[in-house]
CSV table of C-alpha atoms in Angstrom, one decimal:
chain,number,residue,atom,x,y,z
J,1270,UNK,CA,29.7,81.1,29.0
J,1271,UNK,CA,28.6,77.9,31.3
J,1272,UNK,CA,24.7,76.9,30.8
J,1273,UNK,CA,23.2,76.7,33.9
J,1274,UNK,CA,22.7,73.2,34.6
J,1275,UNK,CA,18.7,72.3,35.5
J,1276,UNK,CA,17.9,70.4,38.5
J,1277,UNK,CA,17.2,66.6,38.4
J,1278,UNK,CA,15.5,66.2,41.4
J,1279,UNK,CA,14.5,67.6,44.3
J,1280,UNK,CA,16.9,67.1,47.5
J,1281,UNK,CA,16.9,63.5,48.0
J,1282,UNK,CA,13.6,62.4,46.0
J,1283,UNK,CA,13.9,59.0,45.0
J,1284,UNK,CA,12.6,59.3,41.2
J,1285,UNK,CA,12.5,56.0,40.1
J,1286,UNK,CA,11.6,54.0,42.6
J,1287,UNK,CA,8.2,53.8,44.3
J,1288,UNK,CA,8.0,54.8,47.6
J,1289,UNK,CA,7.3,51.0,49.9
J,1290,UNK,CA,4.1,51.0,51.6
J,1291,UNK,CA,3.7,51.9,55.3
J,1292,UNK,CA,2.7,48.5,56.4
J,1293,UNK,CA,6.0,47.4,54.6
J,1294,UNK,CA,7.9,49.6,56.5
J,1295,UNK,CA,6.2,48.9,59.8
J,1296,UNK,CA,6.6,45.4,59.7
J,1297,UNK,CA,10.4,45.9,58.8
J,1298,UNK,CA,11.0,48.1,61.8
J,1299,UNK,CA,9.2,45.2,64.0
J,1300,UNK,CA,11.9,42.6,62.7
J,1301,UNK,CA,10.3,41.1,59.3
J,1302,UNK,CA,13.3,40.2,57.4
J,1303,UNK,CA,11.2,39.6,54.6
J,1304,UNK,CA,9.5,42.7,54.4
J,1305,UNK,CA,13.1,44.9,54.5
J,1306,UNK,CA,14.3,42.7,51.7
J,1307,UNK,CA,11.0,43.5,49.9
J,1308,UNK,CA,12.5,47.5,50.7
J,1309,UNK,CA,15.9,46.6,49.5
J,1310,UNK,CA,14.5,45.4,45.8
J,1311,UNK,CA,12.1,48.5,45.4
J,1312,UNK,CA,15.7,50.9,46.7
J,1313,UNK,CA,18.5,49.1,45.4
J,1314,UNK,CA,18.7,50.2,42.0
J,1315,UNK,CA,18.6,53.7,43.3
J,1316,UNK,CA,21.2,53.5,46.1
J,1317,UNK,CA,23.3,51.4,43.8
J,1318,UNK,CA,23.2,54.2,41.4
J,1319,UNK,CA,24.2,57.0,43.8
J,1320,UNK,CA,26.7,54.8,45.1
J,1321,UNK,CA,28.4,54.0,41.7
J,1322,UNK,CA,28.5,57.8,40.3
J,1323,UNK,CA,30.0,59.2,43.7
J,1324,UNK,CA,32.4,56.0,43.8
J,1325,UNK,CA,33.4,55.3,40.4
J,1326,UNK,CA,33.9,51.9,40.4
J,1327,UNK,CA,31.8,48.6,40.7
J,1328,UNK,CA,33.0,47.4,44.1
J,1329,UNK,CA,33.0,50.1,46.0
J,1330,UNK,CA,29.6,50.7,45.1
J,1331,UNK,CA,28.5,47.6,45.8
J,1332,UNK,CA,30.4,47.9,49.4
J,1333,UNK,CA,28.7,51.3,49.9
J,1334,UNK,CA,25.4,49.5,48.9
J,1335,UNK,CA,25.5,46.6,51.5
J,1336,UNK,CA,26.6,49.0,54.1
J,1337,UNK,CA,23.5,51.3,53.6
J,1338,UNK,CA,21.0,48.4,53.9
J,1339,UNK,CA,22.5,47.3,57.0
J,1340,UNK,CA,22.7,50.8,58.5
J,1341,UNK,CA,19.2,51.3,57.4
J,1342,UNK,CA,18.1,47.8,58.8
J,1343,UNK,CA,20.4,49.2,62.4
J,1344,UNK,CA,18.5,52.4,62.7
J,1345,UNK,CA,15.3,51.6,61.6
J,1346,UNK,CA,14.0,52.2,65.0
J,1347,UNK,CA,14.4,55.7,64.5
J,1348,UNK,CA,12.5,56.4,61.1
J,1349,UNK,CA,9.7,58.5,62.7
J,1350,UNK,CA,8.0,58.2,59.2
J,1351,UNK,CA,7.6,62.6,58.0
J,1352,UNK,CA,9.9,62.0,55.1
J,1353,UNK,CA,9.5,59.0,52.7
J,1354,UNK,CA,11.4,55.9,53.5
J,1355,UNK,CA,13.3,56.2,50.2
J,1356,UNK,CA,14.4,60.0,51.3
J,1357,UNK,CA,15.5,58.6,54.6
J,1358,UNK,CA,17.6,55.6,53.1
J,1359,UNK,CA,19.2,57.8,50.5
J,1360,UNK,CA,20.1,60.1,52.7
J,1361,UNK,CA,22.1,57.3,54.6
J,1362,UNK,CA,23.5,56.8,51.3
J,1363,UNK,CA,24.9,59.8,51.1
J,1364,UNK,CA,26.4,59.9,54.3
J,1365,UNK,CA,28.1,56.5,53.6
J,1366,UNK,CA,29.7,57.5,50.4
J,1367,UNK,CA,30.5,60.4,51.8
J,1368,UNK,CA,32.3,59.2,54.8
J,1369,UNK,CA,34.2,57.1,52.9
J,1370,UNK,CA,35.2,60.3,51.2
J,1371,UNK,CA,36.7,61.6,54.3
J,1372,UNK,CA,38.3,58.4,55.2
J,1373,UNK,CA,40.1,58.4,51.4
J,1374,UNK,CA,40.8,61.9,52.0
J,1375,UNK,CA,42.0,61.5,55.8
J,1376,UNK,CA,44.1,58.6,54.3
J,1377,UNK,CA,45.7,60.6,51.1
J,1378,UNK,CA,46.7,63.6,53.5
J,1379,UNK,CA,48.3,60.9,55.7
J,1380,UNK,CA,50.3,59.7,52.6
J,1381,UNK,CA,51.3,62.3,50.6
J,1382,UNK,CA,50.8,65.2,53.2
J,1383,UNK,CA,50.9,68.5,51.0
J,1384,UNK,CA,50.4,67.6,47.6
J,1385,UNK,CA,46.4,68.7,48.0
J,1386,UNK,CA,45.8,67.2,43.8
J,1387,UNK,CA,46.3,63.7,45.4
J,1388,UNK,CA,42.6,64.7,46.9
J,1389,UNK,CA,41.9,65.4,43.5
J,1390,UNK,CA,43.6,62.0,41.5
J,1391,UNK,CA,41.3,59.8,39.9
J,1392,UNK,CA,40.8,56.4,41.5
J,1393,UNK,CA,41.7,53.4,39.7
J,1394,UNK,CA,38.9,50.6,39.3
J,1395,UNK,CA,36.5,49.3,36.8
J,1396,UNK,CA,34.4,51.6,34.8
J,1397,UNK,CA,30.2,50.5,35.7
J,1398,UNK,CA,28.7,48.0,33.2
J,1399,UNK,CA,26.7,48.8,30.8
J,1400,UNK,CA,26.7,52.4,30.8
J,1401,UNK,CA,26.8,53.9,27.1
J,1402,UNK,CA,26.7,57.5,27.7
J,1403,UNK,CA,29.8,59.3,26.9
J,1404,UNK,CA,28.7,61.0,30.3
J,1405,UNK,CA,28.4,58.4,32.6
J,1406,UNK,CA,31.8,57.7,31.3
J,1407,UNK,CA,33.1,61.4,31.8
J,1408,UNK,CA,31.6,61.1,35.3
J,1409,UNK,CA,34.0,58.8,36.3
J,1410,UNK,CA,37.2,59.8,35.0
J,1411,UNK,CA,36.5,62.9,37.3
J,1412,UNK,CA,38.4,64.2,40.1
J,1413,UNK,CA,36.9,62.3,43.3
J,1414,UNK,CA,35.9,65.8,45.1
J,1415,UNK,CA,34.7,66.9,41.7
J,1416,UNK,CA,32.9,64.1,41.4
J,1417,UNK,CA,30.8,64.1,44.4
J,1418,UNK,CA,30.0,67.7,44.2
J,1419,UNK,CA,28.7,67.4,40.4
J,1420,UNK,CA,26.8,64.2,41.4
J,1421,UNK,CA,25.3,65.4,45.1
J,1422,UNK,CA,24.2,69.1,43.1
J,1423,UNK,CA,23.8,68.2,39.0
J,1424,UNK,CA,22.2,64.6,39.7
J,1425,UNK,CA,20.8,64.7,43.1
J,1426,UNK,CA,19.7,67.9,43.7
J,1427,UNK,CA,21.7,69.0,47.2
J,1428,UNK,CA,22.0,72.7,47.3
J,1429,UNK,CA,26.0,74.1,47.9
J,1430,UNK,CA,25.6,74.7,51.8
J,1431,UNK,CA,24.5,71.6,51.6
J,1432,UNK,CA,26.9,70.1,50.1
J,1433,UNK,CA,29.5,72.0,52.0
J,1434,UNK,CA,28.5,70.6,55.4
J,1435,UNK,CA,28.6,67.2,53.9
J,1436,UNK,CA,31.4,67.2,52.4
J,1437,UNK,CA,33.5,69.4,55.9
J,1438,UNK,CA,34.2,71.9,53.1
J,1439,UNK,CA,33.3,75.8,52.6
J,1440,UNK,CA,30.2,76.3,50.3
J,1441,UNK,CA,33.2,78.5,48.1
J,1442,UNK,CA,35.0,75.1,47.8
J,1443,UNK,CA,31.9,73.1,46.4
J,1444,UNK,CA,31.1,76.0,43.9
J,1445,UNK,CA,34.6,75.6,42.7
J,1446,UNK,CA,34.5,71.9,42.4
J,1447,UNK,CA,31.6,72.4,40.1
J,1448,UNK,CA,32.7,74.6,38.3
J,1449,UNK,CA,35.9,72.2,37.6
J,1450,UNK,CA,33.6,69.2,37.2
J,1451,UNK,CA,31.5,71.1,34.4
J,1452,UNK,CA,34.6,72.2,32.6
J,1453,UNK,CA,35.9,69.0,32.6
J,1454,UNK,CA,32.7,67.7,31.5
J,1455,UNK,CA,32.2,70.0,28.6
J,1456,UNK,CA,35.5,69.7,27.6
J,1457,UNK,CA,35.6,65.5,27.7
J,1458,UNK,CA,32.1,66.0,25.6
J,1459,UNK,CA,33.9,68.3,23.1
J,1460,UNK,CA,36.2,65.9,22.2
U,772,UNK,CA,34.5,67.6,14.7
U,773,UNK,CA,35.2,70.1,17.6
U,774,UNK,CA,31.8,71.8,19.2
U,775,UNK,CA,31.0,75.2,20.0
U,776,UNK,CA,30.8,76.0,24.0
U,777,UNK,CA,26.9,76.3,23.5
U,778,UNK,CA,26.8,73.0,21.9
U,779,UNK,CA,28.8,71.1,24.6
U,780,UNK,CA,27.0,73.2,27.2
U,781,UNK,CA,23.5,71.7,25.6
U,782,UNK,CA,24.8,68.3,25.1
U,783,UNK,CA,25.6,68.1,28.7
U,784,UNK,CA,22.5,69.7,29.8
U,785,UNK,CA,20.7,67.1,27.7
U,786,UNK,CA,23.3,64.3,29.1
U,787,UNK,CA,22.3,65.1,32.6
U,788,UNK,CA,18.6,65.0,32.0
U,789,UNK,CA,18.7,61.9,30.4
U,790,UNK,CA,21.1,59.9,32.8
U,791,UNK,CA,19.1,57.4,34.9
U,792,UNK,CA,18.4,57.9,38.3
U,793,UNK,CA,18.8,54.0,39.0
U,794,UNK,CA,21.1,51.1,38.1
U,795,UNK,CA,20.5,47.6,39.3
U,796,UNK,CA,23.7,46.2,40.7
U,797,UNK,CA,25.8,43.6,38.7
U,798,UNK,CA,25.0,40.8,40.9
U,799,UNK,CA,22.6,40.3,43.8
U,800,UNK,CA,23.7,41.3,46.9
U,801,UNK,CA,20.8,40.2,49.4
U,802,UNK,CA,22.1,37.5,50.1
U,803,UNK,CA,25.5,39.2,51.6
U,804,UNK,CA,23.0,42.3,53.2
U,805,UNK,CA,21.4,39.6,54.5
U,806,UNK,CA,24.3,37.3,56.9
U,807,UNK,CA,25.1,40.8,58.5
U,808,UNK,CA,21.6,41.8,59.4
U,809,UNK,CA,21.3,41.0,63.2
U,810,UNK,CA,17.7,40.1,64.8
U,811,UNK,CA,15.6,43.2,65.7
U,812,UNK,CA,14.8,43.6,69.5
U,813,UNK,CA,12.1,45.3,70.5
U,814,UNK,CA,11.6,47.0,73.9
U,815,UNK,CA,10.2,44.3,75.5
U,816,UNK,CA,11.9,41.7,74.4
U,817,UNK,CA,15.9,43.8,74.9
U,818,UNK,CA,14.4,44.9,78.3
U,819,UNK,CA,12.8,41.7,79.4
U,820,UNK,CA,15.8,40.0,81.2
U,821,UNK,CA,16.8,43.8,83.2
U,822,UNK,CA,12.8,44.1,83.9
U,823,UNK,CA,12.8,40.1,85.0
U,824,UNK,CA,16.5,40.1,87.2
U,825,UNK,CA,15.4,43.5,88.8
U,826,UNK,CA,11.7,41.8,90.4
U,827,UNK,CA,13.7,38.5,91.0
U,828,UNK,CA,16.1,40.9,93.5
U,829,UNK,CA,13.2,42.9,94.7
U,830,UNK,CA,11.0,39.5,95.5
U,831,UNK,CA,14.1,38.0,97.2
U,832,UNK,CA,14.5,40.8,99.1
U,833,UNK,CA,10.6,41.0,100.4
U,834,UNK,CA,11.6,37.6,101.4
U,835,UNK,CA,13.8,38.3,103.5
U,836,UNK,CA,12.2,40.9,105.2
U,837,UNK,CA,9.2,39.0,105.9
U,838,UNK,CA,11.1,36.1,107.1
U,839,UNK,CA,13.0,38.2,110.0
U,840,UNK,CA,11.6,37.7,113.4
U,841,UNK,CA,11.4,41.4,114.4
U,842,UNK,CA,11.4,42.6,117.9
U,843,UNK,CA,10.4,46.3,119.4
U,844,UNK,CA,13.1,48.4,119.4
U,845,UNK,CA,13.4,51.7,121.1
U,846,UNK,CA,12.7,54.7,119.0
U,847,UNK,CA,15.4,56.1,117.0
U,848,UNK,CA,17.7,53.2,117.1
U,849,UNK,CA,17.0,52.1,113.2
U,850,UNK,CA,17.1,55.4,112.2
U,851,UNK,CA,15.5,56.2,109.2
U,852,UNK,CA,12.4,55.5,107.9
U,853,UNK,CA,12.0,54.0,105.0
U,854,UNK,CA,10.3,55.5,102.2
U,855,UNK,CA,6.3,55.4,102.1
U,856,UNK,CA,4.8,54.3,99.2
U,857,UNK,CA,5.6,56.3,95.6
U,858,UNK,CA,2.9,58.2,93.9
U,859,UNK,CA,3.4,57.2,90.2
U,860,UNK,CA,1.6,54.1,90.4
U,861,UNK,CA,-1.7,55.0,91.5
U,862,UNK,CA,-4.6,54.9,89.1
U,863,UNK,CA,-4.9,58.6,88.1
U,864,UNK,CA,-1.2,59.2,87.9
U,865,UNK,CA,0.3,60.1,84.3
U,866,UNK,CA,2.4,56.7,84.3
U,867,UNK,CA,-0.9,54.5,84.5
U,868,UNK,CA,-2.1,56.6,81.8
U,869,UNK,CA,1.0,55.9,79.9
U,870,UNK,CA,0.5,52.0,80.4
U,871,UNK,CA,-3.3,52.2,79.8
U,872,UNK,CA,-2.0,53.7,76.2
U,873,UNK,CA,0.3,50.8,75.2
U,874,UNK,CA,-2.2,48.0,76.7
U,875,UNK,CA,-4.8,49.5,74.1
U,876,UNK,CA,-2.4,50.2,71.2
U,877,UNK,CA,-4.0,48.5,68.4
U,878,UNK,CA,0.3,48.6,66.6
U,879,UNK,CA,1.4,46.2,69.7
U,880,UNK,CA,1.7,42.9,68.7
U,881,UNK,CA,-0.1,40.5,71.4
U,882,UNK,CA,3.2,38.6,72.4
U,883,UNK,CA,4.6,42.2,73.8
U,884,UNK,CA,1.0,42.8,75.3
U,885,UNK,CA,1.7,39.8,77.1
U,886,UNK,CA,4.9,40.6,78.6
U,887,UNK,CA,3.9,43.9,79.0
U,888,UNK,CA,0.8,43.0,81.6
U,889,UNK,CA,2.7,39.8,83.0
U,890,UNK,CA,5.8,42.2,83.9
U,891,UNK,CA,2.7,45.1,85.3
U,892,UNK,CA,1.3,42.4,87.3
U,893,UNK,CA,4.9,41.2,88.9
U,894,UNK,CA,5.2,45.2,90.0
U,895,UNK,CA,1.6,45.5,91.1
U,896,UNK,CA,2.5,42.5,93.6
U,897,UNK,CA,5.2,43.6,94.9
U,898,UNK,CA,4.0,46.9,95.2
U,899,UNK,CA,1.3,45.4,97.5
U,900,UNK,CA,3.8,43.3,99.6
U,901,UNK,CA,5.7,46.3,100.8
U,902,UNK,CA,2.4,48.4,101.1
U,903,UNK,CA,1.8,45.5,103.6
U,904,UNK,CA,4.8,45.2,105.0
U,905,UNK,CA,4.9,49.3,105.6
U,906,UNK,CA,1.8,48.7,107.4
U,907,UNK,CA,2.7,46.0,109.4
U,908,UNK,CA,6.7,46.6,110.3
U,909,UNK,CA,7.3,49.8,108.8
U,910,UNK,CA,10.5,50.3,110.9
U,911,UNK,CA,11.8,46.8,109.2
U,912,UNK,CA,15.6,47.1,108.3
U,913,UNK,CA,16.6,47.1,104.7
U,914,UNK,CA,12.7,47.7,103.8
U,915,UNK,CA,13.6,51.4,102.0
U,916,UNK,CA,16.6,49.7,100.5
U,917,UNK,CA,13.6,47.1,99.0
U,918,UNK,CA,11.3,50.5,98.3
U,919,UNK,CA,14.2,51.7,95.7
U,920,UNK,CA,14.5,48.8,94.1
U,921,UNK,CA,11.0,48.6,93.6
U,922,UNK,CA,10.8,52.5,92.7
U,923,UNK,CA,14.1,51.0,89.5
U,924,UNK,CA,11.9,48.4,88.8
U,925,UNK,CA,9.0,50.5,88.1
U,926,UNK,CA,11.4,53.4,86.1
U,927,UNK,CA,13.0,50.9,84.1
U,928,UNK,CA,9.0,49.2,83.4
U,929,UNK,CA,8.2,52.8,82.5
U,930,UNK,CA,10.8,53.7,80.2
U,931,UNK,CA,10.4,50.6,78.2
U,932,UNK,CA,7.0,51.4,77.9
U,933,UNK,CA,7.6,54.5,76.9
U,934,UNK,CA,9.7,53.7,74.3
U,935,UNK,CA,7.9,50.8,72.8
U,936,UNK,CA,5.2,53.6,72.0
U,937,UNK,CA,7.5,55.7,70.6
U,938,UNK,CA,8.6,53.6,68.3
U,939,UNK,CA,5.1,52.3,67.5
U,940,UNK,CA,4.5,56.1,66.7
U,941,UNK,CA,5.7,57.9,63.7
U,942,UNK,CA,7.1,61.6,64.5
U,943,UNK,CA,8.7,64.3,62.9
U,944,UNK,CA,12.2,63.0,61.2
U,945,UNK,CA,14.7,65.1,62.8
């Protein structure tokens, strides 16, 4: 019988890093290219880490990485300033990974056309640097759709509808990716 | 040495719980970030040029008007009249109360103060050359075509202005 995996985090939190001071912010949103670099080194580590898990490899992350700064920097004229800044740019992360997702996914269907376990193939690149844990490790030799889900709801926190509208998928469809993800994971551990 | 299912399923548990949240990239990558990040416009300064070409247009066109040697001409000749002076700028109305707000935001920086009262004080004028001109010829041809632009002028003004405090404001993120 599965154990219930416990939440990491709540939806979106930003754990590690410290939340950048308003007048940081502010000034950023008024053009100081200074003070959004300031954002980027308290965030980085954070999106960077997102980015790697749901990506699997180095350079995509780092891709999905620079594009979330420079969205961020695009659209900081509408941060109205409820949620934390590091909510709001990790939520852009998300949603960069994640169209990237649909674009690979667009892409494969386009390819292969029926075959729906090309979705499902694990994408060649380098494994992360550095990383010791077997899991780490396990995470990325996952199925990409498996992948996300177990990162976005074991990791990060997103709830299944969540997830679901994300990802264009049914909420039954995430569950089952998770499920897959944890068997995998339990059975990559066992060995 | 195989596992039992309740000892992978706690090793994982415990794997998850322990992974870090964060990873600092390989290499920095400000410096990349930074060549694509395009200068920040503000309201004023994006608007400035449409707010500046629309009061050049509407000054050239009080010009021209006031230049024109008018003669009497019977009564319903011209046809119509042009418009009579638009509400929205008078002291008690809403959109005065709107610019009073960003003149005396403490979050606007002075240069966009600046621009804000210069491009105020370019309407006001014009606003009191056609009042005078309405007075004076107020069946002058191409005067109401002069009112609108004034009247797109002013909209344009207030939207900027409007916007500029929203942005100065934080709200609820949708």
């Amino acid at each position: 019988m599965e154990e219930t995996l416990p939440r990491m985090a709540s939806t979106c939190a930003s754990a590690d890093a410290p939340d950048a001071p308003d007048d940081l912010v502010q000034r950023a949103i008024r053009g100081d290219v200074t003070a959004f670099e300031t954002l980027y080194r308290l965030h980085v580590g954070h999106v960077y880490g997102l980015s790697l898990r749901l990506s699997g490899d180095t350079h995509s992350a780092e891709e999905c990485t620079q594009e979330t700064f420079v969205r961020a920097w695009q659209c900081l004229g509408r941060f109205r300033g409820e949620a934390a800044f590091g909510s709001w740019l990790y939520r852009i992360a998300v949603n960069v990974m994640l169209n990237r997702y649909r674009r690979e996914v667009r892409r494969t269907l386009l390819l292969v056309s029926t075959d729906t376990e090309e979705m499902e193939r694990v994408p060649g690149g380098n494994a992360p640097l550095g990383l010791a844990l077997d899991l780490e490790q396990a995470i990325l030799e996952l199925p990409l759709a498996a992948r996300m889900v177990f990162v976005l709801h074991e990791i990060e926190g997103y709830g299944h509808p969540e997830i679901a509208s994300l990802m264009h998928c049914a909420t039954g469809t995430s569950k089952a990716h998770l499920h897959r993800a944890r068997r995998r994971l339990q059975a990559r551990l066992r060995s | 040495m195989t596992r039992t299912p309740d000892e992978t399923g706690s090793r994982l548990v415990e794997a998850v719980q322990a992974a870090p949240r964060s990873q600092v990239p390989g290499r920095d990558l400000w410096p990349e970030i930074a060549g694509q990040l395009t200068p920040r416009k503000t309201g004023w300064t994006r608007s400035q040029p449409l707010i500046a070409a629309a009061v050049a247009c509407l000054a050239i066109g009080v010009w021209l008007v006031t230049s024109w040697q008018l003669s009497p001409e019977p009564p319903g000749i011209l046809g119509r009249r042009p418009a009579t002076r638009v509400q929205s700028m008078r002291p008690e109305s809403p959109s005065m109360a709107l610019i009073e707000r960003a003149l005396h935001d403490p979050a606007l920086p002075p240069s966009e103060r600046a621009v804000l009262v210069s491009n105020y004080r370019i309407l006001d004028h014009a606003q009191g050359a056609i009042d005078h001109l309405l007075a004076r010829h107020p069946d002058a041809p191409g005067l109401g075509g002069i009112v609108v632009q004034l009247e797109l002028a002013r909209a344009r003004f207030l939207s900027v202005v409007e916007e500029t405090q929203l942005q100065s404001n934080p709200r609820i993120l949708p």
